[in-house]
Amino acid sequence: MFSKGTKRKFSDGDEEISDESLVGARVASSYSLQRQSLLDMSLIKLQLCHMLVEPNLCRSVLIANTVRQIQEEMTHDGSWHMVTEAFCGPGQSPSERLVATEVLCRSREQDAEPKLFSVISYEGCREEEVVADETLCSVSVSDTVSNVCLAGRIGQCWEKSELSGVERDEEALEDSRLGSGEDEEIDTEDGASTESPKTTGQVFGTFEIKNSSPAPDSALEELFSDVDTSYYDLDTMLTGMQSAPKMGPYDILDSLAPSHSSPSIVSTPKCRSDLNELDHIMEIIVGS
Amino acid sequence: LRFELETSKLNNCLIFLPFGYAADIISTVEFNYSGELLATGDKGGRVVIFQREQESKNRLLSRGEYNVYSTFQSHEPEFDYLKSLEIEEKINKIRWLPQQNAAHFLLSANDKTIKLWKISERDKRAEGYNLKDEDGRLRDPFRITTLRVPVLMPMDLMVEASPRRIFANAHTYHINSISVNSDYETYLSADDLRINLWHLEITDRSFNIVDIKPANMEELTEVITAAECHPHQCNVFVYSSSKGTIRLCDMRAAALCDRHSKFFEEPEDPSSRSFFSEIISSISDVKFSHSGRYMMTRDYLSVKVWDLNMENRPVETYQVHEYLRSKLCSLYENDCIFDKFECCWNGSDSAIMTGSYNNFFRMFDRNTRRDITLEASRENSKPRAMLKPRKVCTGGKRKKDEISVDSLDFNKKILHTAWHPKENVIAVAATNNLYIFQDKVN
């Protein structure tokens, strides 16, 4: 079985790598690989769904929910942030970077500003403990603050002060105030370096795998605005959630026209599109 | 009469009936209320009904065998021109109506349409008509010199199936369940997002009683997977969801039963949470016990028995094939994780049965808590031979006669099983073969 270890920080360049964290890094990267392959597999299944004459709605819903779960988790631990960082150059302001991350994030309300989530907090990429199984089956993802995501060990490390810190984080983010968010980040980042197990509580505690309503991803639309229309299917498949005029994966049953004739997109330019992101998307589709 | 799970007494008599008709995949199996008839539906839209032979007094130890009674084409493939979609003729569900006269009635449903079929016997024929010949040709009126009264003469038994009602155009999504109400006047049909209530006599109207379709389809995260009417209370029904929840509704409360009366959900075990948790919690079948006090749900790995008076957790949980838990990723890859297994009660509610892979099916005795795994296959069974219990080896040394998890054939899945309402006779559908097993009578 995999040993428990700590996950390496992603984006910082000045972290020190100890032996223990090396092992942990291997575990974590293996977990990330498996999770990524699961995401790729799910996206391909969803795409194939749309190619079928009449998709099985139950199956589509279950796969889409799985994709959402993975995306949420990847957002939580910053992996998605790292991915989208490649899309937008380092010269961009934090707000733009976060909006880019918004691409596959989900907001609570459809017409709300893009929630900045705790991506801010996780820019530093918290250390976290991950236990991975060969087939990803026993990987635990914590739902709520009170859930223990791993076999007891992390639960013991949780303290009430941490939880309240988490709640403060959440509030700061809900207000979409970058400034306060960054402050929180600095505070908690200091804490992270000394007490790694506790931050796991933050990592998993802040987020809930809820079924909140998906939002129109205007950033997403902008990314694809100069893309060939055949990518609309890709679009649908990737997010499963789109603005009202566009068709979602389940609308095929309701619509009169096939999905290729997507109606016009409402888009507000917020992020540059990049060839890299196109390649990445193609990678996901092709599953290379 | 307790059903013994002693291996020596179990299933001593085996009859299997390979489908002689263009072997099509069986998609539903259902005994009628007396157990005399067994109906199967297949992917080609055909219904085959088997009838049990009367027990012969000469052969005391033999039980009645099931022979083909009637075969008819229930549904044909259709094309929905509006959506450019083909509608499969596959029969998703068959439900019998209780017998009220000499004829038998059943409901059969494909994805979109439900049909009420009347199956009646004809063993007499009128002969001696005045105006037409025996072969039906009209007689020349000038040749008729005498009058006679036609006489009923016996003929070879003919079983006719005729569609009496067609309930169509009420479902946008795929029908997954039909259930006859205990009032024998109404029935419900459920698709992924809606449940409709019909009157058996009225085909141009149905009442929508549950609608979980969100205003914005992109918000859809949960679908209806199964529904059933309570066996005694005609105002009560349940429906299960892809999130592993069951809602019990009372039709007296409101016309639209979007608000449930009871909500059954087992809290999730946080230590076993994974990306597949939701998928394997999705309920594929829900069945009330004959007593009406319990209900049983089947999710991917287990069968759960619920007391209708307790909503927060099931009273019994049976693991069907827990050894698959470590294989969920592969089963997700090959789509097996989406297989919808059914489950059934025996007549006295003391035992439950459900299918698995490799043509295995499982039976659980609720009283003794013993369980058994059996295999429905031609290679391993001879007629009249006793079925040997099977065992899956999960790790370590494989004993003789055990089969390892990696050797299981996931293409051989038993999704549909049925239990005779009164006796220990079971019907097991293994892809395109139907197996009928009977318990030995001592």
Coordinates of C-alpha atoms in Angstrom, one line a residue, chain A residues 24-249:
Chain A
G24 CA 5.0 11.7 -0.8
A25 CA 5.5 13.5 -4.0
R26 CA 5.6 10.2 -5.9
V27 CA 2.5 9.1 -4.2
A28 CA 0.8 12.4 -4.9
S29 CA 1.9 12.5 -8.5
S30 CA 0.7 9.0 -9.0
Y31 CA -2.6 10.0 -7.6
S32 CA -2.7 13.1 -9.8
L33 CA -1.9 11.0 -12.8
Q34 CA -4.7 8.6 -12.0
R35 CA -7.1 11.4 -11.3
Q36 CA -6.1 13.0 -14.6
S37 CA -6.6 9.8 -16.5
L38 CA -10.0 9.4 -14.8
L39 CA -10.9 12.9 -15.9
D40 CA -9.7 12.2 -19.4
M41 CA -11.7 9.0 -19.6
S42 CA -14.8 10.7 -18.3
L43 CA -14.6 13.5 -20.8
I44 CA -14.2 11.1 -23.6
K45 CA -17.2 9.1 -22.4
L46 CA -19.2 12.3 -22.3
Q47 CA -18.2 13.2 -25.8
L48 CA -19.1 9.8 -27.0
C49 CA -22.4 10.2 -25.4
H50 CA -23.1 13.1 -27.6
M51 CA -22.3 11.1 -30.6
L52 CA -24.8 8.4 -29.8
V53 CA -28.2 8.6 -31.2
E54 CA -29.9 8.9 -27.9
P55 CA -27.6 9.1 -24.9
N56 CA -28.5 7.3 -21.7
L57 CA -29.4 10.1 -19.4
C58 CA -28.6 8.4 -16.2
R59 CA -25.2 7.4 -17.4
S60 CA -24.5 10.9 -18.7
V61 CA -25.5 12.5 -15.4
L62 CA -23.4 10.2 -13.4
I63 CA -20.3 10.8 -15.6
A64 CA -20.8 14.5 -15.6
N65 CA -21.1 14.5 -11.8
T66 CA -17.8 12.6 -11.7
V67 CA -16.2 15.1 -13.9
R68 CA -17.4 17.9 -11.7
Q69 CA -16.0 16.1 -8.6
I70 CA -12.6 15.8 -10.2
Q71 CA -12.6 19.4 -11.3
E72 CA -13.5 20.6 -7.9
E73 CA -10.8 18.6 -6.3
M74 CA -8.3 19.7 -8.8
T75 CA -9.3 23.2 -8.1
H76 CA -9.0 22.7 -4.4
D77 CA -5.5 21.5 -4.4
G78 CA -4.4 23.9 -7.0
S79 CA -3.6 21.5 -9.8
W80 CA -6.1 23.1 -12.0
H81 CA -4.7 26.4 -11.2
M82 CA -1.3 25.2 -12.3
V83 CA -2.8 23.9 -15.5
T84 CA -4.5 27.2 -16.3
E85 CA -1.4 29.1 -15.4
A86 CA 0.1 27.7 -18.6
F87 CA -2.8 29.4 -20.4
C88 CA -2.2 32.8 -19.1
G89 CA 1.2 34.3 -18.9
P90 CA 2.9 35.3 -15.7
G91 CA 2.6 38.9 -16.5
Q92 CA -1.1 38.9 -15.9
S93 CA -2.7 40.3 -12.8
P94 CA -4.0 37.9 -10.2
S95 CA -7.5 38.6 -11.1
E96 CA -7.1 37.6 -14.6
R97 CA -5.3 34.5 -13.6
L98 CA -8.1 33.6 -11.3
V99 CA -10.7 34.1 -13.9
A100 CA -8.8 31.8 -16.2
T101 CA -9.0 29.2 -13.5
E102 CA -12.7 30.0 -13.4
V103 CA -12.8 28.2 -16.8
L104 CA -13.7 24.9 -15.2
C105 CA -14.8 26.2 -11.9
R106 CA -18.4 26.5 -11.0
S107 CA -20.1 29.4 -9.3
R108 CA -23.1 29.1 -7.2
E109 CA -25.4 31.4 -9.0
Q110 CA -25.6 31.8 -12.7
D111 CA -25.3 35.5 -12.9
A112 CA -22.9 36.0 -10.1
E113 CA -19.4 37.3 -10.7
P114 CA -16.9 34.5 -10.9
K115 CA -16.3 33.4 -7.4
L116 CA -12.7 33.5 -6.6
F117 CA -13.1 30.4 -4.5
S118 CA -10.2 29.4 -2.5
V119 CA -8.0 29.4 -5.5
I120 CA -6.4 32.4 -4.0
S121 CA -5.6 30.6 -0.8
Y122 CA -4.2 27.8 -2.7
E123 CA -1.9 29.7 -4.9
G124 CA 0.8 28.6 -2.6
C125 CA -0.4 25.1 -3.1
R126 CA -0.9 23.8 0.4
E127 CA 0.7 20.7 1.4
E128 CA -1.7 18.0 1.7
E129 CA -1.7 14.3 2.6
V130 CA -3.0 12.0 0.0
V131 CA -3.4 8.3 0.2
A132 CA -3.8 6.8 -3.2
D133 CA -5.0 3.3 -4.2
E134 CA -3.9 1.7 -7.4
T135 CA -7.2 2.2 -9.0
L136 CA -8.1 5.5 -7.3
C137 CA -10.9 3.7 -5.5
S138 CA -10.0 4.3 -2.0
V139 CA -8.9 7.9 -2.4
S140 CA -10.9 9.9 -0.1
V141 CA -12.2 13.3 -0.8
S142 CA -13.6 15.1 2.1
D143 CA -17.0 16.7 1.7
T144 CA -17.5 18.9 4.6
V145 CA -15.5 20.5 7.3
S146 CA -16.4 17.8 9.7
N147 CA -15.5 14.9 7.4
V148 CA -12.2 13.2 7.9
C149 CA -10.8 12.6 4.5
L150 CA -8.1 10.1 5.4
A151 CA -7.9 7.3 7.8
G152 CA -8.2 9.2 11.0
R153 CA -4.7 10.7 11.0
I154 CA -5.7 14.0 9.7
G155 CA -8.8 14.2 11.8
Q156 CA -6.6 14.1 14.9
C157 CA -4.6 17.0 13.5
W158 CA -7.6 19.2 13.1
E159 CA -8.2 21.9 15.6
K160 CA -11.0 24.2 16.1
S161 CA -8.9 27.2 15.4
E162 CA -8.1 25.8 12.0
L163 CA -11.7 25.3 11.2
S164 CA -12.6 28.8 12.1
G165 CA -9.7 30.0 10.0
V166 CA -11.2 28.0 7.2
E167 CA -14.5 29.7 7.6
R168 CA -12.9 33.1 7.6
D169 CA -11.3 32.1 4.4
E170 CA -14.6 31.2 2.9
E171 CA -16.2 34.4 3.8
A172 CA -13.4 36.4 2.4
L173 CA -13.7 34.6 -0.9
E174 CA -17.4 34.9 -1.0
D175 CA -17.0 38.7 -0.9
S176 CA -14.7 38.4 -3.9
R177 CA -12.3 40.7 -2.3
L178 CA -8.9 40.0 -3.7
G179 CA -7.1 42.1 -1.1
S180 CA -8.5 40.3 1.9
G181 CA -8.0 37.0 0.2
E182 CA -4.4 37.6 -0.3
D183 CA -4.1 38.6 3.3
E184 CA -5.6 35.4 4.3
E185 CA -3.3 33.6 2.1
I186 CA -0.3 35.1 3.6
D187 CA -1.5 34.3 7.1
T188 CA -2.3 30.8 6.4
E189 CA 0.7 30.2 4.3
D190 CA 2.9 31.0 7.2
G191 CA 0.9 28.6 9.2
A192 CA 1.3 26.0 6.5
S193 CA 5.0 25.8 6.6
T194 CA 5.1 24.8 10.2
E195 CA 2.0 22.7 10.6
S196 CA 1.5 20.7 7.5
P197 CA -1.1 18.3 8.7
K198 CA -3.4 21.1 9.8
T199 CA -3.5 22.7 6.5
T200 CA -5.0 19.6 5.1
G201 CA -8.0 20.4 7.1
Q202 CA -8.1 23.7 5.3
V203 CA -7.6 22.1 1.9
F204 CA -10.4 19.7 2.3
G205 CA -12.4 21.6 4.7
T206 CA -13.1 24.6 2.7
F207 CA -14.8 22.9 -0.1
E208 CA -17.8 20.8 -0.4
I209 CA -18.6 18.6 -3.3
K210 CA -22.0 20.1 -3.6
N211 CA -24.4 20.1 -6.5
S212 CA -24.7 23.7 -6.8
S213 CA -25.9 25.1 -10.1
P214 CA -23.4 25.6 -12.8
A215 CA -22.7 29.1 -14.1
P216 CA -22.3 30.5 -17.5
D217 CA -18.6 30.4 -18.1
S218 CA -18.0 33.5 -20.0
A219 CA -14.3 33.0 -19.6
L220 CA -14.7 29.6 -21.1
E221 CA -16.6 31.0 -24.0
E222 CA -13.9 33.6 -24.6
L223 CA -11.3 31.0 -24.7
F224 CA -13.1 29.3 -27.4
S225 CA -14.4 32.3 -29.2
D226 CA -11.8 32.1 -31.9
V227 CA -12.0 28.4 -32.1
D228 CA -13.5 26.4 -34.8
T229 CA -17.2 25.7 -34.2
S230 CA -16.7 22.0 -34.1
Y231 CA -15.2 22.6 -30.7
Y232 CA -18.6 23.5 -29.3
D233 CA -19.1 19.8 -28.7
L234 CA -15.8 19.8 -26.8
D235 CA -17.1 22.8 -24.9
T236 CA -20.2 21.1 -23.8
M237 CA -18.3 18.0 -22.9
L238 CA -15.7 19.8 -20.9
T239 CA -17.9 21.8 -18.6
G240 CA -21.3 20.3 -18.9
M241 CA -22.5 23.6 -17.9
Q242 CA -23.0 26.6 -20.0
S243 CA -24.9 29.8 -20.4
A244 CA -28.5 29.6 -21.0
P245 CA -28.5 30.1 -24.8
K246 CA -26.1 27.3 -25.3
M247 CA -27.0 23.7 -25.1
G248 CA -25.9 21.5 -22.3
P249 CA -25.2 17.8 -22.5

